[in-house]
mmCIF file of C-alpha atoms and ligand atoms in Angstrom:
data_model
loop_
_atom_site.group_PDB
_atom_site.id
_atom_site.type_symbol
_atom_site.label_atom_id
_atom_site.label_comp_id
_atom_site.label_asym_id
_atom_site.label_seq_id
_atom_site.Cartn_x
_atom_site.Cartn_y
_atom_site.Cartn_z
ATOM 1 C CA UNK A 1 29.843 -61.926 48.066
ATOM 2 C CA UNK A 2 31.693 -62.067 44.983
ATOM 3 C CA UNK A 3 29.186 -63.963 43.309
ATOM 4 C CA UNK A 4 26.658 -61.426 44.421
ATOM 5 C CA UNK A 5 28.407 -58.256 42.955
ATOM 6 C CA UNK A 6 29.134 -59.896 39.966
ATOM 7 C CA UNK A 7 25.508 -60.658 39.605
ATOM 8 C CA UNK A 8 24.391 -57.315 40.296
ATOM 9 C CA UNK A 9 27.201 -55.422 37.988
ATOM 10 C CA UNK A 10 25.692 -57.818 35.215
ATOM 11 C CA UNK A 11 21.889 -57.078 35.999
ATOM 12 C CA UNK A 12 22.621 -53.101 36.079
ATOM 13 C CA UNK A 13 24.605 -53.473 32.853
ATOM 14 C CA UNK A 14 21.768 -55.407 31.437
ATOM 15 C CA UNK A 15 19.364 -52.377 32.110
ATOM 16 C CA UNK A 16 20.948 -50.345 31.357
ATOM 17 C CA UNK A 17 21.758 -51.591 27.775
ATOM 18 C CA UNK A 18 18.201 -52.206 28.059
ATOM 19 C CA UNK A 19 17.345 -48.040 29.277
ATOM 20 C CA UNK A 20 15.614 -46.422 26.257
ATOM 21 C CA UNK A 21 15.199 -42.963 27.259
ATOM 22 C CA UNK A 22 17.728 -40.844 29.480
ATOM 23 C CA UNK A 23 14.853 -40.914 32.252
ATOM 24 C CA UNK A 24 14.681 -44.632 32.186
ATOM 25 C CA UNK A 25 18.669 -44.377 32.759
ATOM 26 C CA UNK A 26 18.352 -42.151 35.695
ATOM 27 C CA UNK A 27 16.477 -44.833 37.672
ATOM 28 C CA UNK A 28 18.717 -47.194 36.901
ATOM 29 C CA UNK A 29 21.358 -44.656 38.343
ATOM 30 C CA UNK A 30 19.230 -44.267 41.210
ATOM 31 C CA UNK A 31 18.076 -48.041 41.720
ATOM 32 C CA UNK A 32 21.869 -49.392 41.764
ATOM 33 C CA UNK A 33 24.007 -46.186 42.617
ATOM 34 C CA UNK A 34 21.970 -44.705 45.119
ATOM 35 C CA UNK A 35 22.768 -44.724 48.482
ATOM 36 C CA UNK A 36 19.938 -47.232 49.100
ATOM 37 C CA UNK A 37 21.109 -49.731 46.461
ATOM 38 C CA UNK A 38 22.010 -53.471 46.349
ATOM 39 C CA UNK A 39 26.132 -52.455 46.560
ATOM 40 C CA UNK A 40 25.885 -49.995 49.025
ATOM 41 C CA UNK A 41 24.499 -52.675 50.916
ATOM 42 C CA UNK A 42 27.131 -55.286 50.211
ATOM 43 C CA UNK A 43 29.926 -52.898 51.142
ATOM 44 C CA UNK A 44 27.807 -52.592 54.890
ATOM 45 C CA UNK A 45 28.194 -56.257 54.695
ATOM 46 C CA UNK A 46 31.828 -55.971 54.480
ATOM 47 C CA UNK A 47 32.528 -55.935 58.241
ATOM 48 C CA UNK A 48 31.940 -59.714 58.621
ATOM 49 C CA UNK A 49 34.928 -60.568 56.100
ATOM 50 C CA UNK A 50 38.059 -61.718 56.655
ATOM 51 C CA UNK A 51 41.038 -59.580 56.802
ATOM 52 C CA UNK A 52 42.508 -60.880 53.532
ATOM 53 C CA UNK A 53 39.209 -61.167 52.119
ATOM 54 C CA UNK A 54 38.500 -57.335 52.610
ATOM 55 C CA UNK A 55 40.370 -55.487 50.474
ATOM 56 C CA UNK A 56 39.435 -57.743 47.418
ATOM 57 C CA UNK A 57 36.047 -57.378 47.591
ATOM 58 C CA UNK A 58 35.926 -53.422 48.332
ATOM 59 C CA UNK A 59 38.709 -53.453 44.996
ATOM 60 C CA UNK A 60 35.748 -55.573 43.506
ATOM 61 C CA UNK A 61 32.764 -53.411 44.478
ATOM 62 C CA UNK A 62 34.607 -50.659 43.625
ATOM 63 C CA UNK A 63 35.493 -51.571 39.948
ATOM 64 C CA UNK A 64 32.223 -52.762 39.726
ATOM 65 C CA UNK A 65 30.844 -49.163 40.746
ATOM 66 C CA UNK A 66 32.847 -47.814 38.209
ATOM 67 C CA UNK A 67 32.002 -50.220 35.436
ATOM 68 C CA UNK A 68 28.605 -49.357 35.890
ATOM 69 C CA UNK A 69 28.693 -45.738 36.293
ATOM 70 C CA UNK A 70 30.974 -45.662 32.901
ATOM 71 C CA UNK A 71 28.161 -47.517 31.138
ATOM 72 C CA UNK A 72 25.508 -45.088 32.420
ATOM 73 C CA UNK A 73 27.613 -42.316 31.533
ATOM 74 C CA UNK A 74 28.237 -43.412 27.731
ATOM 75 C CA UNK A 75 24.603 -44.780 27.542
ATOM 76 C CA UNK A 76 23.439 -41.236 28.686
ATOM 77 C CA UNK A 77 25.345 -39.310 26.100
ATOM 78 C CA UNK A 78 24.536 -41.890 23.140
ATOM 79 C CA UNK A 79 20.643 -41.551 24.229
ATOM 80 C CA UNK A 80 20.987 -37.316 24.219
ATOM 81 C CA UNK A 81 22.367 -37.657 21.216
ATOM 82 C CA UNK A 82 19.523 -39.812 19.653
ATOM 83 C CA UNK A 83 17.035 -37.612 21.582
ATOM 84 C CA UNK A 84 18.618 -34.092 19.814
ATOM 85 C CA UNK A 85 18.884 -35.823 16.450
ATOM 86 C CA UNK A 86 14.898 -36.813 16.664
ATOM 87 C CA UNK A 87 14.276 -33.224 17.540
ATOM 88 C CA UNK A 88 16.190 -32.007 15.058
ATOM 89 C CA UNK A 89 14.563 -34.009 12.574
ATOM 90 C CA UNK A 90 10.997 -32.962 13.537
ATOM 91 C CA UNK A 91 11.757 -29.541 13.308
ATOM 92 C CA UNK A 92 13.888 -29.443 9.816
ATOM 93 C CA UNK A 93 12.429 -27.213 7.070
ATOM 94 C CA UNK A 94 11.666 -29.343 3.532
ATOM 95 C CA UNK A 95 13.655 -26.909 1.680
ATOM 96 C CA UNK A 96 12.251 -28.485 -1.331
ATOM 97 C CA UNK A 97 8.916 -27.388 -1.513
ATOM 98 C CA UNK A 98 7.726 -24.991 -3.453
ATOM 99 C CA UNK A 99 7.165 -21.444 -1.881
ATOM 100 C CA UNK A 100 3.773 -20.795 -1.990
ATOM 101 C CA UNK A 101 3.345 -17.063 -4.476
ATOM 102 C CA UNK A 102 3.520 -13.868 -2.752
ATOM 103 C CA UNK A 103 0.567 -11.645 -3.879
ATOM 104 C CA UNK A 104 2.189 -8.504 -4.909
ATOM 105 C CA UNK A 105 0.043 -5.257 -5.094
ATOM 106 C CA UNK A 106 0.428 -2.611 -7.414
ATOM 107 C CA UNK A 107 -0.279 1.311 -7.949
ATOM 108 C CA UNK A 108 -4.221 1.842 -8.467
ATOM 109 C CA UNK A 109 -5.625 2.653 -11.968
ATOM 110 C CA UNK A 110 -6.716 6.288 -10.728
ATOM 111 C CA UNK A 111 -2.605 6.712 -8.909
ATOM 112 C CA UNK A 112 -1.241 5.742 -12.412
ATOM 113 C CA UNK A 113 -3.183 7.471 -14.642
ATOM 114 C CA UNK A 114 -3.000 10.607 -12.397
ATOM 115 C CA UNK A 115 1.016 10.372 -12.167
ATOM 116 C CA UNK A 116 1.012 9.714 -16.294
ATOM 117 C CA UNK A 117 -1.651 12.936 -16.731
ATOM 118 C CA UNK A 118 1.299 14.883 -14.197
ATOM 119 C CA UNK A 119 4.561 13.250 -16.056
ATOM 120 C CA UNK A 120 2.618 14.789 -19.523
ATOM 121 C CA UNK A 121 2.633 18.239 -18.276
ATOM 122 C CA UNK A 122 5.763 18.261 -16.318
ATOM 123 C CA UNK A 123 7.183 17.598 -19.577
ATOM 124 C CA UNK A 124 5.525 20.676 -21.023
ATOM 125 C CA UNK A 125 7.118 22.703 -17.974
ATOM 126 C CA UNK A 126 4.428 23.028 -15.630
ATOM 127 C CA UNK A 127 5.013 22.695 -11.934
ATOM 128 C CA UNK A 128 2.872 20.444 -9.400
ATOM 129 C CA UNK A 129 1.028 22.173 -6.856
ATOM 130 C CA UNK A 130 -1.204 21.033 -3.640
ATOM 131 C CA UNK A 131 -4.107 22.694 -2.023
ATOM 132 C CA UNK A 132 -6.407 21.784 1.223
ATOM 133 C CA UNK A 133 -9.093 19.742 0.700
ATOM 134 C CA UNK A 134 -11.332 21.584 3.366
ATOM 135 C CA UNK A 135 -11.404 25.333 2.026
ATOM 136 C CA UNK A 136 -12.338 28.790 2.480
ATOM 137 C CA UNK A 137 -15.700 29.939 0.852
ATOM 138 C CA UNK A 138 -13.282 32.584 -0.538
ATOM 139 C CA UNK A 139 -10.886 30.141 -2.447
ATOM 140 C CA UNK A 140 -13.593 27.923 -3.305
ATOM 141 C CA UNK A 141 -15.992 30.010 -5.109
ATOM 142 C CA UNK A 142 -15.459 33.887 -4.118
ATOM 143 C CA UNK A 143 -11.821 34.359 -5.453
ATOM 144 C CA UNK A 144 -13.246 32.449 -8.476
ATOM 145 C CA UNK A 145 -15.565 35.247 -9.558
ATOM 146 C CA UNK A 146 -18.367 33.070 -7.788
ATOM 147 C CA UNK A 147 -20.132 35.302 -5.469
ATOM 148 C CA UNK A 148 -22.308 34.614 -2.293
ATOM 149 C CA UNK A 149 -25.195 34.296 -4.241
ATOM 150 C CA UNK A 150 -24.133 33.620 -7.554
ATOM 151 C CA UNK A 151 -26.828 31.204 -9.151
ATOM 152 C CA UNK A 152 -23.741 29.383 -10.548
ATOM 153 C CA UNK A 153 -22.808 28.158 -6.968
ATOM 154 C CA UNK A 154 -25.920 25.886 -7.471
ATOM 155 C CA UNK A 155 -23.636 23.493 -9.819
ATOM 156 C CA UNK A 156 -21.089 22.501 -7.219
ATOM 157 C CA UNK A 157 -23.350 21.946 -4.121
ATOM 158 C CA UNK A 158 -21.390 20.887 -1.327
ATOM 159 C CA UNK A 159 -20.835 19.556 2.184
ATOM 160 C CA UNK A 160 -20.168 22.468 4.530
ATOM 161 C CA UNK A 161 -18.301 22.598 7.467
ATOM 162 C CA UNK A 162 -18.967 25.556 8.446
ATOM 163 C CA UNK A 163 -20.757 28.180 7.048
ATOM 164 C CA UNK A 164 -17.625 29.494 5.614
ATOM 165 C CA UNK A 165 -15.918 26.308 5.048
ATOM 166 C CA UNK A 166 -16.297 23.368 2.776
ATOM 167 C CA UNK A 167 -14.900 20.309 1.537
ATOM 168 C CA UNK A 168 -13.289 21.716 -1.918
ATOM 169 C CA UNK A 169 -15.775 21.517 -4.844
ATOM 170 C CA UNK A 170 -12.829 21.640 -7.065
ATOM 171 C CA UNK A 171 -9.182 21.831 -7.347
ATOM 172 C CA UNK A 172 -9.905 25.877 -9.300
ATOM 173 C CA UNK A 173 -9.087 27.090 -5.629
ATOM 174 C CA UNK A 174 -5.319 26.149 -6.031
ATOM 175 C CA UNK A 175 -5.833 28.772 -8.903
ATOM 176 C CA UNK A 176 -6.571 31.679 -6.717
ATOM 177 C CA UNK A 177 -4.275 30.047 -3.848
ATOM 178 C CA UNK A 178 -1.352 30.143 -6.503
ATOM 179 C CA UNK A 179 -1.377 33.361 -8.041
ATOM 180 C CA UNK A 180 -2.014 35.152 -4.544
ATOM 181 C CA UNK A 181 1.347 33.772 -3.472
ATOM 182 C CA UNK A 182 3.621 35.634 -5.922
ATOM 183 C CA UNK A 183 3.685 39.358 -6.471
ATOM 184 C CA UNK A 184 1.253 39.836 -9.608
ATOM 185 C CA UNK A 185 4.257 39.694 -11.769
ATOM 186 C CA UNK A 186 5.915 36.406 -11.815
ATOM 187 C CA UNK A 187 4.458 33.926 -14.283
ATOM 188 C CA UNK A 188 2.470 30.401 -12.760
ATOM 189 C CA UNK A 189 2.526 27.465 -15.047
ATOM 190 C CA UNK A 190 1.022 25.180 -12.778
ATOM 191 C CA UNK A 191 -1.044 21.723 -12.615
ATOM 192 C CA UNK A 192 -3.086 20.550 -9.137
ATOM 193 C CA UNK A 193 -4.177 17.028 -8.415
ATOM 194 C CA UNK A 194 -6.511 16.490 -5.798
ATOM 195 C CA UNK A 195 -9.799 14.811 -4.337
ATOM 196 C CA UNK A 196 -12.567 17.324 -4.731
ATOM 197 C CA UNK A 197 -16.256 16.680 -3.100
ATOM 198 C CA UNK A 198 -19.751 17.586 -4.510
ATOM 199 C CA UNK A 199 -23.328 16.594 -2.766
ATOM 200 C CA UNK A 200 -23.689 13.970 -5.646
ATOM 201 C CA UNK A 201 -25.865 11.131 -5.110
ATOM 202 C CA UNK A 202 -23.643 8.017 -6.351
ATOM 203 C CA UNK A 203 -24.343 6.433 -9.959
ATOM 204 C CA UNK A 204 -22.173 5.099 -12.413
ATOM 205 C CA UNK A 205 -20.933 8.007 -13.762
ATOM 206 C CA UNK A 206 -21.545 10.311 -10.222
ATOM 207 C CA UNK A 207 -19.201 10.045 -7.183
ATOM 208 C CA UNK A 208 -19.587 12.175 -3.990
ATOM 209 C CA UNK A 209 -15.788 12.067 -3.992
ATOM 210 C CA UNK A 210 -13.569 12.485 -6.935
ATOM 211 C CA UNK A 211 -10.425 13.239 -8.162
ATOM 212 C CA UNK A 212 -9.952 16.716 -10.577
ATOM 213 C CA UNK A 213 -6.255 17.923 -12.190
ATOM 214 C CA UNK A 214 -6.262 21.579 -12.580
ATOM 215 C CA UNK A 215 -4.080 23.139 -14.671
ATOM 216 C CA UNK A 216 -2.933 27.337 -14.796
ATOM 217 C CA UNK A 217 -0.758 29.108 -17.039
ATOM 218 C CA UNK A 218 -0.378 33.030 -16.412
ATOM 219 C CA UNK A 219 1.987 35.485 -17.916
ATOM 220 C CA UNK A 220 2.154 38.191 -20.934
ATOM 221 C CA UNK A 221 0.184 37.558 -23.572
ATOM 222 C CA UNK A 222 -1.240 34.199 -23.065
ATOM 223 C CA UNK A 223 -3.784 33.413 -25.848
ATOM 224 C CA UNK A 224 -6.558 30.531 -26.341
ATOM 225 C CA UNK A 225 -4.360 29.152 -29.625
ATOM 226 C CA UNK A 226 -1.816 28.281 -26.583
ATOM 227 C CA UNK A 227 -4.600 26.566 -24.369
ATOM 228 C CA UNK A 228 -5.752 24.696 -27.553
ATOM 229 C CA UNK A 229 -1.693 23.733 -28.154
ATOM 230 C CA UNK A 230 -1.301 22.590 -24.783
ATOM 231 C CA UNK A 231 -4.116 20.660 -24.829
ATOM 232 C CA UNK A 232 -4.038 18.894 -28.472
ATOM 233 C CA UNK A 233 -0.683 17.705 -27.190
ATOM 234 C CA UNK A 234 -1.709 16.778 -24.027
ATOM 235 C CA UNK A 235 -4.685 14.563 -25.915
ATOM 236 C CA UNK A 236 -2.430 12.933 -28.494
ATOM 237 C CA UNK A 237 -0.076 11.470 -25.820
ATOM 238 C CA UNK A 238 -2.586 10.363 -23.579
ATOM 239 C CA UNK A 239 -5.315 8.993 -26.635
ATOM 240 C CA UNK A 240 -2.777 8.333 -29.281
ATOM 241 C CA UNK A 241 -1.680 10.340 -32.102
ATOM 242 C CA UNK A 242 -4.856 9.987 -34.233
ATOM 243 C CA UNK A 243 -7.393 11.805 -31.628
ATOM 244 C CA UNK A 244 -8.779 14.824 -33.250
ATOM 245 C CA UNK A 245 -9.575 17.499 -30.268
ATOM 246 C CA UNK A 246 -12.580 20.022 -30.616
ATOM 247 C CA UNK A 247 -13.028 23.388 -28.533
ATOM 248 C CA UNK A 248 -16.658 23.689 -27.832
ATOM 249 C CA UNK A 249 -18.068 27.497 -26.095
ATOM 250 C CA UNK A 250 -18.983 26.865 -22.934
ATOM 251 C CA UNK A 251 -19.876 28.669 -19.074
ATOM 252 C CA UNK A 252 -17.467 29.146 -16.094
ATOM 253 C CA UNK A 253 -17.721 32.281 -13.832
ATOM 254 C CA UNK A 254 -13.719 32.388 -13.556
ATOM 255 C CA UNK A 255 -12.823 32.035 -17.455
ATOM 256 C CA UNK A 256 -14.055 33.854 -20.265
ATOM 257 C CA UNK A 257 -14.437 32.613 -22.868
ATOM 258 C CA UNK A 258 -15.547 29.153 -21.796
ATOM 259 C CA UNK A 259 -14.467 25.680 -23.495
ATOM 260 C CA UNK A 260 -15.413 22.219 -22.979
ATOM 261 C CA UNK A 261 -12.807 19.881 -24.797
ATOM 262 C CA UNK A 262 -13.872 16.994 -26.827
ATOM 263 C CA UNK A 263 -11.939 14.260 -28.664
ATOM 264 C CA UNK A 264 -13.171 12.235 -31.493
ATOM 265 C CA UNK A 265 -13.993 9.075 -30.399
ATOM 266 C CA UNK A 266 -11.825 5.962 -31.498
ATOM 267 C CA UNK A 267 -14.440 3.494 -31.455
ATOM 268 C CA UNK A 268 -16.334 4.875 -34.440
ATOM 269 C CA UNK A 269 -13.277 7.206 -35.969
ATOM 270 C CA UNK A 270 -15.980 10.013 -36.112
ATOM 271 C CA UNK A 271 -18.769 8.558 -38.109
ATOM 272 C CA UNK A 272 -20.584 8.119 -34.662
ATOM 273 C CA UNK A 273 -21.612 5.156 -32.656
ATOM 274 C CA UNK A 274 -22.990 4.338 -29.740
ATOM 275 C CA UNK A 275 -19.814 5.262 -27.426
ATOM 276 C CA UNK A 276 -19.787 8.738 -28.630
ATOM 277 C CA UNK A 277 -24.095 8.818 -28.629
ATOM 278 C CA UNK A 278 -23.685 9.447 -32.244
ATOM 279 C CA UNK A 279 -21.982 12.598 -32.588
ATOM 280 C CA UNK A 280 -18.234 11.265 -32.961
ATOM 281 C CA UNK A 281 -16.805 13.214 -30.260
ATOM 282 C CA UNK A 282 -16.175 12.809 -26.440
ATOM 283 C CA UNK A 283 -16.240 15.360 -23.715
ATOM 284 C CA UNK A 284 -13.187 15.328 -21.925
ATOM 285 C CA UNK A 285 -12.674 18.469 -19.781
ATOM 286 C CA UNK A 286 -13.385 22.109 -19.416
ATOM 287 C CA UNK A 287 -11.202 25.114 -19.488
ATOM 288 C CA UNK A 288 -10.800 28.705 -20.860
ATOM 289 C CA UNK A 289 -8.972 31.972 -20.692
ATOM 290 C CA UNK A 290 -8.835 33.022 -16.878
ATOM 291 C CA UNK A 291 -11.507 35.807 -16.006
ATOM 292 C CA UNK A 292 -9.692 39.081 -15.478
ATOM 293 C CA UNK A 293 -11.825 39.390 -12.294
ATOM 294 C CA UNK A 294 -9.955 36.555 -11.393
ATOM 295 C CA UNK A 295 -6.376 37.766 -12.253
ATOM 296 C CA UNK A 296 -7.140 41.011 -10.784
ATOM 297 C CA UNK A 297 -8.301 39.431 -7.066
ATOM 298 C CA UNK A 298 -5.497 37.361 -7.272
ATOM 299 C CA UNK A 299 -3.001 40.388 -8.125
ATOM 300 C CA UNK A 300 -2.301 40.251 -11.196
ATOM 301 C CA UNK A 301 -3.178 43.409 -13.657
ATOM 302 C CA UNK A 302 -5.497 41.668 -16.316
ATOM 303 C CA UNK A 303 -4.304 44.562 -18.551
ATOM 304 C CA UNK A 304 -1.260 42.956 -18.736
ATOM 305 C CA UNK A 305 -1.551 39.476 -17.982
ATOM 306 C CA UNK A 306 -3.873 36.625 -19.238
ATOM 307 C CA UNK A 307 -3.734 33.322 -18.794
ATOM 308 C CA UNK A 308 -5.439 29.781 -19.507
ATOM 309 C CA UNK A 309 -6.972 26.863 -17.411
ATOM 310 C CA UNK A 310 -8.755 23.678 -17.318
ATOM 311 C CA UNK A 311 -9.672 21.642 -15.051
ATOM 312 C CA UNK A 312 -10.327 17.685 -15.742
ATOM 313 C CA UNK A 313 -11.519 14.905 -14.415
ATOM 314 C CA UNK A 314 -9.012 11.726 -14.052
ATOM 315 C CA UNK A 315 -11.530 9.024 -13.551
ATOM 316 C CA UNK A 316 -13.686 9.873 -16.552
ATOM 317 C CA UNK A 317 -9.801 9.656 -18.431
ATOM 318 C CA UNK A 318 -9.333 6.279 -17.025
ATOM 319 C CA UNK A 319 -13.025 5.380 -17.651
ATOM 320 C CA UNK A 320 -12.548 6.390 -21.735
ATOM 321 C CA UNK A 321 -9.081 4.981 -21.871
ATOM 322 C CA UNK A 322 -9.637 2.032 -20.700
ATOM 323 C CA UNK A 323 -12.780 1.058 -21.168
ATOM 324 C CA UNK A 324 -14.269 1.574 -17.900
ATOM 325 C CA UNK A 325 -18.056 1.428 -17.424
ATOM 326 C CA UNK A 326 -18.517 2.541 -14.081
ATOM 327 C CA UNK A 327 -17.047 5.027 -11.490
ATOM 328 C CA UNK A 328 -17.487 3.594 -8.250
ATOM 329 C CA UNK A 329 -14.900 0.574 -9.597
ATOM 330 C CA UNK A 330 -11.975 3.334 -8.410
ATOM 331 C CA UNK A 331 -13.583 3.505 -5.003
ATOM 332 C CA UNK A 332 -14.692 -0.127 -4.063
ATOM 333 C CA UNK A 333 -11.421 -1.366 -4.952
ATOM 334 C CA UNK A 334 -12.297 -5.118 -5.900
ATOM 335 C CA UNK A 335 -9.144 -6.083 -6.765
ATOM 336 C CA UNK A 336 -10.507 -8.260 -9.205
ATOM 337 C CA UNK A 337 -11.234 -4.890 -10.780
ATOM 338 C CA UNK A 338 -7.768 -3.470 -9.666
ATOM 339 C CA UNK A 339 -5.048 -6.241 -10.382
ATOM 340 C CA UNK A 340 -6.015 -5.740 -14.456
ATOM 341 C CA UNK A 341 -4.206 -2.682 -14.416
ATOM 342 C CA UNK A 342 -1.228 -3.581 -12.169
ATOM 343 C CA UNK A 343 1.843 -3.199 -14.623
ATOM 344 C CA UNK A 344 4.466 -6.199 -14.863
HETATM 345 N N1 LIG B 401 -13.441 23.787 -11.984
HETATM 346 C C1 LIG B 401 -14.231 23.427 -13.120
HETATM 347 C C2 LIG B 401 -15.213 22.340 -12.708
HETATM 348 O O1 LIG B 401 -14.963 21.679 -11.737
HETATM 349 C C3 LIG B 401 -13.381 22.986 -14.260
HETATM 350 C C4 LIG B 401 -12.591 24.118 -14.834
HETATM 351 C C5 LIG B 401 -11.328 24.367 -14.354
HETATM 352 C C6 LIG B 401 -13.104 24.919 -15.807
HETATM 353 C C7 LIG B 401 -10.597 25.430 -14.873
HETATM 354 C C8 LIG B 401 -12.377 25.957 -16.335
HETATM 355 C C9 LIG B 401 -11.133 26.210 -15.865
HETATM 356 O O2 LIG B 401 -16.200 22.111 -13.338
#
């Protein structure tokens, strides 16, 4: 019986040297442990020894129940061990490879040039002001000296929403909208960016949508040299210091007189080229000396108060400044197109 225990405590320690996965140790548990196993059955057998012989065995059996149970047990942890390390090294990061580049985005061309056309005039005092996009028939065009009926309407056709409101033809609205809020004394220096909306069909100079910056000066004795002054220095910044500006007459129902604003073009220096179509100059905006129809609807007594405005167009700025040949480039936003302009 001896023999027998001895043989079994070295078979189980063989396996379970031999055990390569904690599993594969369980059944060894199981197989010489268990309640069904080889020395369970030799301690059964223990009735038919001797009196003497008795407790030497049981010591026996016993220590060699322990011996094995103290190799599972060390087995077990060294093989949970292995196990967590392999895990662990499956799952580690490679620290060492190179991140892959994070695309970053950047303002859009019409966003920048429209907050560098607004950081110009705040400079010159003027205040930033917002209107709706969807307005009155009265903002749009009536309070503007345009009246139902006026042939002028015809230039600004329009997507209606109702028969007395529309999707803002222009950012001149803010105009009326401004000067009606104070009392018809207090002076407005004002500028308005905003999207504005004709019935356009789209080219490469034509949007249905597009983006307008108003601007509105009003107080006592406001005089076109000032509009001119505001507006050479507002050209020089934006162009560079060598841009000649030209006041052309001009028609708009809410000033009078009526500009449009060129600058000489920089390709040619004035001699004229094909940029310019040959005459040297470049139409940037409109403007003029605010109707006194317009004052007077809005409050203001046109007998003592003038005022200036002008109204341009920020994509045909970004379009001369930089070179760009088409419109609908600010509104398909390839960012092939886009990520030139993105500043470091
Ligand atoms: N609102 C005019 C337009 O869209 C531009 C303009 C604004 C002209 C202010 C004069 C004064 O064509």
């Amino acid at each position: 019986m001896k023999e027998r225990l001895e043989e079994l405590q070295q078979e189980a320690l063989a396996k379970v040297e031999q055990a390569d996965s904690v599993q594969g140790l369980k059944d060894v548990k199981v197989e010489y442990l268990g309640k069904k196993g080889p020395i369970t059955e030799v301690l059964r057998g223990m009735g038919k020894l001797s009196k003497e012989e008795r407790p030497v065995i049981g010591q026996l059996a016993n220590d060699v129940r322990e011996s094995i149970a103290q190799a599972i047990e060390t087995k077990q942890t060294a093989l949970e061990d292995a196990e967590l390390e392999k895990q662990l090294e499956e799952e580690s990061i490679d620290v060492t490879l190179p991140a892959r580049p994070v695309k970053v985005g950047g303002p859009h061309l019409l966003t920048s040039i429209v907050e560098e056309i607004e950081d110009l005039f705040i400079g010159m005092g003027f205040e930033i002001k917002e209107g709706p996009e969807v307005e009155t028939d009265y903002y749009n065009f009536e309070a503007l000296n345009l009246p139902k009926g006026h042939p002028a309407r015809d230039m600004q056709d329009s997507f209606y929403v109702t028969e007395e409101l529309l999707m803002r033809t222009h950012t001149s609205p803010v105009q009326a909208r401004t000067m009606g809020a104070k009392d018809g004394s207090e002076p407005v220096k004002m500028i308005c960016p905003g999207k504005v909306y004709r019935r356009d069909t789209d080219d490469a100079t034509h949007s249905h949508q597009f983006t307008q910056i108003e601007g509105l000066l009003v107080d006592k004795n406001v005089r076109m040299s000032d509009l001119k002054g505001v507006l050479n220095a507002f050209a020089k910044q934006m162009f560079g210091a060598d841009r000649e500006i030209r006041l052309r007459p001009s028609f708009f129902p809410f000033t009078e007189p009526s500009v449009e604003m060129d600058i000489s073009c920089k390709v040619c220096g004035g001699k004229g080229c094909s940029v310019c179509k040959g005459t040297g100059w470049i139409e940037i905006l409109g403007g003029g000396m605010v109707h006194p129809n317009v004052l007077e609807m809005a409050g203001y007594d046109p007998k003592e108060y003038s005022g200036f405005a002008f109204g341009m167009g920020p994509e045909r700025i970004a379009m001369l400044k930089y070179g760009v040949d088409d419109i609908r480039h600010f509104y398909t936003n390839d960012v092939r197109f886009l990520e030139q302009y993105h500043k470091a």
